[in-house]
Coordinates of C-alpha atoms in Angstrom, one line a residue:
X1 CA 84.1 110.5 107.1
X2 CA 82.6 107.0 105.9
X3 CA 84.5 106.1 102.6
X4 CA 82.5 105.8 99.4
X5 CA 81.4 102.5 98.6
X6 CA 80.5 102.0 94.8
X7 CA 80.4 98.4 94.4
X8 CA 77.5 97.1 92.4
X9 CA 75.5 94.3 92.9
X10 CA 74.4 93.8 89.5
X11 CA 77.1 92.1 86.7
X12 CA 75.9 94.1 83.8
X13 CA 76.2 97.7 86.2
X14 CA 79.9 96.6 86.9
X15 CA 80.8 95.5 83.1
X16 CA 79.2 98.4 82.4
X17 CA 81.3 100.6 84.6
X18 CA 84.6 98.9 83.3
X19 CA 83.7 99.8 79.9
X20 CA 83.1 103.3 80.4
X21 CA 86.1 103.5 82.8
X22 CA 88.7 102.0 80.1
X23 CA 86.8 104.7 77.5
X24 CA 87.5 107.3 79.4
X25 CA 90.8 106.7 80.3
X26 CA 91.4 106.4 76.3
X27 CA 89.6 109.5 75.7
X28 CA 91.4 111.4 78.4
X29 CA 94.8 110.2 77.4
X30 CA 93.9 111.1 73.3
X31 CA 92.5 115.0 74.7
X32 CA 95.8 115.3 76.8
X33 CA 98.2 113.9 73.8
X34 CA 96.3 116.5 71.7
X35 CA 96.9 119.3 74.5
X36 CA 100.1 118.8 74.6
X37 CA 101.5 116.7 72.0
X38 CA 99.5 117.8 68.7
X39 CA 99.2 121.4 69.9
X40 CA 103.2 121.4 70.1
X41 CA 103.2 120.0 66.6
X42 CA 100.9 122.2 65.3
X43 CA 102.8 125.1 66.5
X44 CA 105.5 124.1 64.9
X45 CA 104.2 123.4 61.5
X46 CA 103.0 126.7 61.9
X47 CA 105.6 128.9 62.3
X48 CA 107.6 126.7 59.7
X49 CA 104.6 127.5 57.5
X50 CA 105.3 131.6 58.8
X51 CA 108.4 131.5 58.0
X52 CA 108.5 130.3 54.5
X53 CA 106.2 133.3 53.9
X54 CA 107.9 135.5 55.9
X55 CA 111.5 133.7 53.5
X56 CA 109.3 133.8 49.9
X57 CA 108.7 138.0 50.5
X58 CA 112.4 138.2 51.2
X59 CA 113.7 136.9 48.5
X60 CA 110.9 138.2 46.1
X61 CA 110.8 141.8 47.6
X62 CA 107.1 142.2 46.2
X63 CA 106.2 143.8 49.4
X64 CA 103.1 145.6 47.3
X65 CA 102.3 142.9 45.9
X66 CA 99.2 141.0 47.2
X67 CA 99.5 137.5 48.3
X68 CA 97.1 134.8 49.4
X69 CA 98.9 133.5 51.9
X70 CA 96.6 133.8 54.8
X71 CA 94.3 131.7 53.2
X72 CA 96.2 128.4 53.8
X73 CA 95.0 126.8 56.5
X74 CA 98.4 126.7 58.7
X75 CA 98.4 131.0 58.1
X76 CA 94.7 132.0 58.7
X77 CA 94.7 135.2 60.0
X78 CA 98.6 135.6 58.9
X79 CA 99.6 139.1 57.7
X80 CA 102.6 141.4 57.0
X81 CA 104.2 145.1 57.2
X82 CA 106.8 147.1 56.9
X83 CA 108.5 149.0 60.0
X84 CA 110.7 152.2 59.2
X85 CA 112.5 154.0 61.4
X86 CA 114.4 157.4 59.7
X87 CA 117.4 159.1 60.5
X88 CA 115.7 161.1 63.6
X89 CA 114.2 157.4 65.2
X90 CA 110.9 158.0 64.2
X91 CA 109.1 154.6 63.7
X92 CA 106.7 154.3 61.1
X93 CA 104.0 151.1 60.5
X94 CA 103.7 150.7 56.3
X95 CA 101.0 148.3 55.7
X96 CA 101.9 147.6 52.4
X97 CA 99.5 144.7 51.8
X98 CA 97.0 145.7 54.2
X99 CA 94.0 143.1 53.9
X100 CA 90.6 144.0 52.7
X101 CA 88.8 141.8 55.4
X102 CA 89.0 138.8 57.0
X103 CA 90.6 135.5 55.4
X104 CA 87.7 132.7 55.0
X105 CA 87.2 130.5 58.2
X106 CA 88.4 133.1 60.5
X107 CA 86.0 133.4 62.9
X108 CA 87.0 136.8 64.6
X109 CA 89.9 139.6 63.7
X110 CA 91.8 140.1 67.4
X111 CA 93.6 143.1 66.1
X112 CA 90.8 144.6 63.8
X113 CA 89.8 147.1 66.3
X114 CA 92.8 148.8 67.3
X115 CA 95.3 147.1 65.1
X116 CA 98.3 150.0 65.0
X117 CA 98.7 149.3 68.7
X118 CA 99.2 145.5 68.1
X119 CA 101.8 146.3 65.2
X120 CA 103.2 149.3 67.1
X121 CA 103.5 146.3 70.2
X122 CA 105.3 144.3 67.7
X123 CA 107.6 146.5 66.8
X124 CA 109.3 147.4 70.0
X125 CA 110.6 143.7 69.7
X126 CA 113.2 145.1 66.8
X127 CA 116.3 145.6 68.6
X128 CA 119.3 148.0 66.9
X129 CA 121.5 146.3 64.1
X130 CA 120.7 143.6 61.7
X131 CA 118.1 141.4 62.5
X132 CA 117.7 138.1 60.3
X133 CA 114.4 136.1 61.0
X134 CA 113.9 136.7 64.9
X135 CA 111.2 134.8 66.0
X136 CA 108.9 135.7 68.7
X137 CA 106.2 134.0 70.3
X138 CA 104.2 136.8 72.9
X139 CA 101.1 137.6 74.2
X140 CA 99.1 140.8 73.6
X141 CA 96.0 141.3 75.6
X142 CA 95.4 137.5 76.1
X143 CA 96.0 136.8 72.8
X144 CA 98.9 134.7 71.7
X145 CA 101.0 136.1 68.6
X146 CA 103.7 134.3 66.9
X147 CA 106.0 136.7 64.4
X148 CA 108.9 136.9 62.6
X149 CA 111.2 140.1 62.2
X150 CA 114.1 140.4 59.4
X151 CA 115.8 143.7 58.3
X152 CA 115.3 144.8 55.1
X153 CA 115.2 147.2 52.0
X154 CA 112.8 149.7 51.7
X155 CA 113.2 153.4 51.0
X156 CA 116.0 155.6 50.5
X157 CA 117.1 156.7 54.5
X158 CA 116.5 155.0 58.0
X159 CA 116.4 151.3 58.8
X160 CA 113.4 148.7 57.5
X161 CA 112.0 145.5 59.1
X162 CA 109.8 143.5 58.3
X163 CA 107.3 141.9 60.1
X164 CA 105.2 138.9 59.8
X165 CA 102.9 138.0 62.2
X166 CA 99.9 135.2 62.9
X167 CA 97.8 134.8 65.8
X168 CA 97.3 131.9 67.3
X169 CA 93.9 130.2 66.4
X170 CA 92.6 128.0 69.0
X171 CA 91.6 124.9 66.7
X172 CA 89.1 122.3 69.0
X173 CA 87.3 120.6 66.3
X174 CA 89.1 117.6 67.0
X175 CA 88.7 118.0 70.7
X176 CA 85.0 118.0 70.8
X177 CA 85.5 114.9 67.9
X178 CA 87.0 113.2 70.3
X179 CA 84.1 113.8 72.9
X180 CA 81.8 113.2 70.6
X181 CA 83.3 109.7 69.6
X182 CA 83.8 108.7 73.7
X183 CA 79.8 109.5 74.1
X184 CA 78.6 107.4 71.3
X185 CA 81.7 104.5 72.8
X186 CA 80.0 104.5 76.6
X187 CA 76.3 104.3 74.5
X188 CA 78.1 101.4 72.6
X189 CA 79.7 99.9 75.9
X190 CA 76.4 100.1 77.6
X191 CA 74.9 97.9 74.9
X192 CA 77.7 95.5 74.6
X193 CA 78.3 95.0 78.4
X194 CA 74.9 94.3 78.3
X195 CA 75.2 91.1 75.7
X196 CA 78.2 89.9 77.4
X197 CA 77.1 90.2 80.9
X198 CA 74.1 88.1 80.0
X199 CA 76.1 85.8 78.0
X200 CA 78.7 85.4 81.2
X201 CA 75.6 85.7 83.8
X202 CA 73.3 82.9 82.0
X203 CA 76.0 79.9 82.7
X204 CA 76.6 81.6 86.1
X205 CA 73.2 81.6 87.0
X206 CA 72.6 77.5 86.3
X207 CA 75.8 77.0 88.1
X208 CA 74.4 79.2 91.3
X209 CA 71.1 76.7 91.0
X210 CA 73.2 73.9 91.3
X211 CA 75.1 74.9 94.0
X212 CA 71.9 75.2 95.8
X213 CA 70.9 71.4 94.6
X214 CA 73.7 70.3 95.8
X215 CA 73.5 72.1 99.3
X216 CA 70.5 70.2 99.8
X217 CA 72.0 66.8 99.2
X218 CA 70.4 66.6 95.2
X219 CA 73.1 64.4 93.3
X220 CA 70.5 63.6 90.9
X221 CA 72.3 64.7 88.3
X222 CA 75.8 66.6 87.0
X223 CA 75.6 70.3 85.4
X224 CA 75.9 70.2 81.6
X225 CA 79.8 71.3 80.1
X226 CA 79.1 73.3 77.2
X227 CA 82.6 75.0 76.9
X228 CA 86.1 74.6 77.6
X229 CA 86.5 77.9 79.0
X230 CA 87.1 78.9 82.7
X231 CA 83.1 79.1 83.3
X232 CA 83.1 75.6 81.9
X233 CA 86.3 74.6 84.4
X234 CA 84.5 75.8 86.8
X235 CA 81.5 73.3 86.1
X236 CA 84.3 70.5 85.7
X237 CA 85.6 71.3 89.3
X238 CA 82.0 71.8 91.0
X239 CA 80.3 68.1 89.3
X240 CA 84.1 66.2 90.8
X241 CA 82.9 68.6 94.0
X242 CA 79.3 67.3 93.7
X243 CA 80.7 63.6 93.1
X244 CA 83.4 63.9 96.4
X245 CA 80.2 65.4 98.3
X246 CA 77.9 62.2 97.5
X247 CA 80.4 59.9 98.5
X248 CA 81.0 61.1 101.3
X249 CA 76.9 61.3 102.6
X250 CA 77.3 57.9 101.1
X251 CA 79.7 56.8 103.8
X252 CA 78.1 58.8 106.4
X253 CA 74.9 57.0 105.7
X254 CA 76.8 53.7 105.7
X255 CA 78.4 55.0 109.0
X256 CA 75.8 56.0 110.7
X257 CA 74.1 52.6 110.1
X258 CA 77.4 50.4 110.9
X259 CA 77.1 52.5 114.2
X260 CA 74.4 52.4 114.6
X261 CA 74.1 47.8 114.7
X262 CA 77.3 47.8 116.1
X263 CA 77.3 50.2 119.2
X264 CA 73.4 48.4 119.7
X265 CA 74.6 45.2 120.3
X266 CA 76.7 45.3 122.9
X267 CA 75.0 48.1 124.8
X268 CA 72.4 45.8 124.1
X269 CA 74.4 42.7 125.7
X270 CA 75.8 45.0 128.8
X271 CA 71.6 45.6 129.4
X272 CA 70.3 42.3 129.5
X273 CA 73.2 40.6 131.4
X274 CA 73.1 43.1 133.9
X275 CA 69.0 43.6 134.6
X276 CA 70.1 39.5 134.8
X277 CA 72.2 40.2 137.7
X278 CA 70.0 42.8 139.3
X279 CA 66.9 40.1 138.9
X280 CA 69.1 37.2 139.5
X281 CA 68.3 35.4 136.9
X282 CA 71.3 34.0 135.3
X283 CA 72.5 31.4 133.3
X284 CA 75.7 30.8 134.8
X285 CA 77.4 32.8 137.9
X286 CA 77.4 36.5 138.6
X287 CA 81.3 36.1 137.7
X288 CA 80.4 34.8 134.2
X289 CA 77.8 38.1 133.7
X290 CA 80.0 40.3 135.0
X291 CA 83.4 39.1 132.8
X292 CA 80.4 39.1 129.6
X293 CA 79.9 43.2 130.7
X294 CA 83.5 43.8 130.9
X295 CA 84.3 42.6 127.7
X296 CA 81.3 44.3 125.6
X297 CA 82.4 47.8 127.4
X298 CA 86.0 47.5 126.3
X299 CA 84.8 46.6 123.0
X300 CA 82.7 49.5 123.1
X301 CA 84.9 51.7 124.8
X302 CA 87.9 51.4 121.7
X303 CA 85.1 51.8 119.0
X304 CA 84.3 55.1 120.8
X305 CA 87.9 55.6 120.9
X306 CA 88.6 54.7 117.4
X307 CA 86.3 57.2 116.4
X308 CA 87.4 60.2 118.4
X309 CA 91.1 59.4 117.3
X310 CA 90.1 59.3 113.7
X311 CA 87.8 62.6 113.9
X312 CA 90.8 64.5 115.3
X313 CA 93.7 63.0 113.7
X314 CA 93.8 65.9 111.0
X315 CA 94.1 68.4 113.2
X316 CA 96.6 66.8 115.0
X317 CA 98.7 66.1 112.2
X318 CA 98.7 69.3 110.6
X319 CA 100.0 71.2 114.0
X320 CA 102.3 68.8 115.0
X321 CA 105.7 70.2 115.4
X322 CA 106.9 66.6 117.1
X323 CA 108.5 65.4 113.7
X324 CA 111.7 63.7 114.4
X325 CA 114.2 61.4 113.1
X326 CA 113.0 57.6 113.4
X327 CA 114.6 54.5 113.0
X328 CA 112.1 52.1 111.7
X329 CA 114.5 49.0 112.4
X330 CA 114.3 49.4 115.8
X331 CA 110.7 50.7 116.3
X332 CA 109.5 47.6 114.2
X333 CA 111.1 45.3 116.8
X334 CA 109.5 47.0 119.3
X335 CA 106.0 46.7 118.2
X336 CA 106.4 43.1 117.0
X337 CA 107.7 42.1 120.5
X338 CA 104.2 43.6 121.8
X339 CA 102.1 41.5 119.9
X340 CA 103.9 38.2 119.8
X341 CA 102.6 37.8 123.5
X342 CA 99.2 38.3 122.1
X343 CA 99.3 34.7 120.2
X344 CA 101.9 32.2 120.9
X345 CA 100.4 29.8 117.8
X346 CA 101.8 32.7 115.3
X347 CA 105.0 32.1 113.6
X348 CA 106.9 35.1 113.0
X349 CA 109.5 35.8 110.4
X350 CA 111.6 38.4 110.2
X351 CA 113.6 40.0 107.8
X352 CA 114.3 43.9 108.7
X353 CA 116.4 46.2 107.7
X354 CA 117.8 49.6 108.5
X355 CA 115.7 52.6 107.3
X356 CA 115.6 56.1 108.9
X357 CA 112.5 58.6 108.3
X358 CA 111.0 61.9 109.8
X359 CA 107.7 61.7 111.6
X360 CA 105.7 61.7 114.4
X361 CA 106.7 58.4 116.2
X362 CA 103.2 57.9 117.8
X363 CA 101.3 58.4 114.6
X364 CA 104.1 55.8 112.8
X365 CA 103.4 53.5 115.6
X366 CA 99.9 53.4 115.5
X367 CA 99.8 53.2 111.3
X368 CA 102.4 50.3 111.9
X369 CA 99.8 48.8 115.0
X370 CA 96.6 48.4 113.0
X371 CA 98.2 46.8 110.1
X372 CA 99.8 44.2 112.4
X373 CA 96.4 43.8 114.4
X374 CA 94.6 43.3 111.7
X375 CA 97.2 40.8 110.0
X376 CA 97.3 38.9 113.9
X377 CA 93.2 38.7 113.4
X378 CA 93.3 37.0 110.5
X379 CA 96.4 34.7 110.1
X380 CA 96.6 31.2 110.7
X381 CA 99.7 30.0 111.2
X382 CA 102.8 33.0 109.7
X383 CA 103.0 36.5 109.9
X384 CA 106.2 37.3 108.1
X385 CA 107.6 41.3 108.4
X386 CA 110.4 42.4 106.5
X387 CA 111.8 46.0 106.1
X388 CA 114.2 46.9 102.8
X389 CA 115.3 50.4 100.4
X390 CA 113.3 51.0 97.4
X391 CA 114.9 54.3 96.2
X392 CA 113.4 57.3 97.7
X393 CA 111.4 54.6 100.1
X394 CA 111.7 52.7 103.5
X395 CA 109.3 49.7 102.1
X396 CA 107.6 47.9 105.1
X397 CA 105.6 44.2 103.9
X398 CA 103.7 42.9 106.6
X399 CA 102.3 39.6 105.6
X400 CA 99.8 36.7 106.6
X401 CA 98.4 33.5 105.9
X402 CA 94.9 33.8 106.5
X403 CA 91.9 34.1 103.3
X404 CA 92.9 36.2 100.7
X405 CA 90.2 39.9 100.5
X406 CA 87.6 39.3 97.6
X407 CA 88.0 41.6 94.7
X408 CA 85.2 43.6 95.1
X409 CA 86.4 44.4 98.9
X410 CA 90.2 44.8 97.5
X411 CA 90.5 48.6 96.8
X412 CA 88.2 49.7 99.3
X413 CA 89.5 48.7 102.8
X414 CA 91.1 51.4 103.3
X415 CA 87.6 53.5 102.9
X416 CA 86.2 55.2 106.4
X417 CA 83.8 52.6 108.0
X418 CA 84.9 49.8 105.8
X419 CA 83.0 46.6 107.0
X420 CA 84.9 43.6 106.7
X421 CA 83.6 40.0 106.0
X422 CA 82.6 39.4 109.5
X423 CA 79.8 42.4 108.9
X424 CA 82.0 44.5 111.7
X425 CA 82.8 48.3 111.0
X426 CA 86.3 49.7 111.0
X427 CA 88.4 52.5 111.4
X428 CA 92.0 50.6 112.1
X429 CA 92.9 50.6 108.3
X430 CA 91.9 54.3 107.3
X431 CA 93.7 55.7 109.9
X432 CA 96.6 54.1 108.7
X433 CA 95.9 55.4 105.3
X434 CA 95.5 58.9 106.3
X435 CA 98.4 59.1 108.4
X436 CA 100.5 57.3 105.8
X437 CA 99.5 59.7 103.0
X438 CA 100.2 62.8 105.3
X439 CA 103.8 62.0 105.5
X440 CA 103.7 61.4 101.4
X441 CA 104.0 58.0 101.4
X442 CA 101.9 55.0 100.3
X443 CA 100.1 51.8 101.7
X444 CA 98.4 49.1 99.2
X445 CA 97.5 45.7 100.0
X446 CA 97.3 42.5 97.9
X447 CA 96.3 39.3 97.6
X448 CA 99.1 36.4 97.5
X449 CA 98.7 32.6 96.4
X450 CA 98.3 32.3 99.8
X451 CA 97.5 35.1 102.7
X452 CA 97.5 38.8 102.2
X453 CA 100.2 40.9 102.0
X454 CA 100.6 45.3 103.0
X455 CA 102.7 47.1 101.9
X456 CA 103.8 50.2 103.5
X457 CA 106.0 52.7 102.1
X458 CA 107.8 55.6 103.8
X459 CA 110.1 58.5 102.2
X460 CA 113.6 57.8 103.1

């Protein structure tokens, strides 16, 4: 069997719903307290109410004397008589104050039509020897009675009880109050969900057309904050959204046009020298052409691979399980002695401590790598390297002499595709930066009186 499905595709339908639901739970839960709460306390007051009547002819003995009793609203339909049973067990019913109709507000008489069987029903409650207010709470003929039986003086011979007795009125006005009140609520509700789903829906709806804007690339302009509220959070969060999204198609676009100069030119450069091979017309020897082709294709070849490692270098982080303890002292004197064969002009300083962090050590290589190829491209004379302890932090400085980064260019090297002042993309520095910030720590450079100086740090 397929299970229900009542979902609602309008707001107002499932405001709407909530409303009634919550009203209906309260009316249900008032109807049941008054089933079985008030209905108990009613009782109760009740036969208190019984009893004092039942104590009052007691203690007054004016059993022929007419009372009003029955018309207070706690004894409606209330009544009394006497029960005598002589010397030879013969039980007689003495209605002493036998009523001349019905009380006011009693709707029916359950005992008018055969009402000596209801008494004589009564009385085969009294049980031999002194009774002193026995209550009883029986049904006769699906109707409930509640009386009281006491022993008493009355005649010369035999035994006298009397009896009072009530049946039970079914009181519902409140009841159908209370239905009548939960009608007119879920009419109420209706109208009020109403206002409020419009009020909720209206900001909902602008921030639905701007989501669409902005899924067509329109960053024309930022939705309007008119609250504080969570609807107007929610704008907050989807303008910074709409702000992260335009930067980044801005530096696709810039990508995508960096590529798309500086994969050109040396595909263009492999094309020319070698249709000059194949037609042999060269400048200079087939040697010299061929060396030209080599280098443009390696050139090409770690662009291509720049960008594949860069592309999948998330991934790769976040499901690597190769984490391990590494000591940066050592692995910084391995590197270095790489790329000191690269130059021997460079003057190297050293000043390195020992440090020990957790990581991947390929991805801590290769953040380590680009910042030391890129200081290598641009020194003159010094690269200087020292590692020390800065609290939490293993603090790596990498530094050279070369031109210091302009301002403007400062704070965004490490942006994807940053182009430097040779008018060459690169990737080299925001690799670094993502892998850096992955393991929590941090990379800045800046600008010395003389050269440049990164600073890499690593949590301890």
């Amino acid at each position: 069997m397929k299970k229900l499905n009542f979902k609602f595709k309008s707001l107002t339908m499932r405001i709407w719903a909530t409303f009634t639901i919550i009203i209906l739970i309260i009316i249900f839960s008032i109807s049941f307290f008054y089933l079985v709460a008030f209905k108990a306390i009613d009782e109760k007051a009740k036969i208190q109410d019984l009893k004092v009547s039942h104590d009052f002819l007691i203690t007054t003995k004016k059993f022929t004397e007419p009372n009003r009793f029955d018309e207070l609203k706690n004894l409606r339909g209330s009544d009394y008589y006497i029960v005598h049973v002589d010397e030879n067990n013969k039980t007689e019913i003495i209605n002493i104050n036998k009523r001349r109709g019905l009380p006011p507000n009693v709707p029916n008489d359950p005992f008018s039509l055969n009402g000596s069987d209801v008494k004589l029903w009564m009385s085969s409650f009294i049980t031999p020897g002194t009774l002193a207010e026995k209550q009883f709470k029986k049904s006769y003929k699906n109707i409930k009675f509640i009386f009281i039986i006491s022993s008493v003086q009355y005649g010369d011979t035999g035994k006298s009880y009397l009896i009072t007795y009530m049946p039970e009125m079914k009181e519902n006005s409140l009841l159908y109050m209370m239905l009548i009140i939960g009608l007119v609520f879920i009419a109420i509700g209706f109208l009020t969900s109403k206002l409020v789903a419009n009020y909720i829906s209206k900001p909902l709806k602008e921030l639905e057309n701007y989501t669409v804007r902005i899924a067509h690339k329109d960053w024309k302009q930022p939705i309007n904050i008119r609250n504080a509220d969570e609807i107007g959070r929610l704008a907050t969060s989807m303008n910074i959204m709409q702000k992260e999204l335009k930067r980044a198609d801005e530096e696709e676009k810039m990508f995508l046009q960096s590529i798309s100069h500086d994969l050109k030119t040396p595909i263009m450069v492999i094309m020319s020298h070698a249709a000059a091979i194949i037609d042999g017309v060269y400048v200079e020897s087939v040697e010299k052409n061929a060396e030209i082709i080599k280098d443009e294709a390696l050139n090409l070849e770690k662009k291509v691979k720049q960008m594949l490692y860069f592309n999948t270098l998330d991934y790769v982080l976040e499901n690597n399980i190769c984490d391990i303890e590494i000591n940066l002292h050592r692995l910084l004197f391995h590197i270095i002695n790489r790329f000191k064969v690269i130059n021997n002009n460079i003057k190297w300083e050293l000043n390195i401590e020992e440090a020990l962090i957790i990581g991947n050590v390929d991805k801590i290589q290769v953040s380590i790598e680009n910042i030391l190829d890129n200081s290598l491209r641009y020194a003159k004379e010094k690269i200087s390297v020292t590692l020390k302890k800065e609290g939490d932090f293993a603090v790596i400085e990498i530094y050279n002499d070369g031109s210091n980064i302009p301002k403007e260019h400062l704070c965004h090297i490490f942006d994807n595709f940053y182009k430097d002042k040779t008018g060459n993309f690169g990737l080299g520095l925001a690799i670094c930066k993502k892998i850096i910030k992955f393991y929590n720590g941090e990379i800045d450079a800046v600008n010395r009186d003389t050269g440049v100086s990164f600073l890499i740090k690593y949590r301890l």
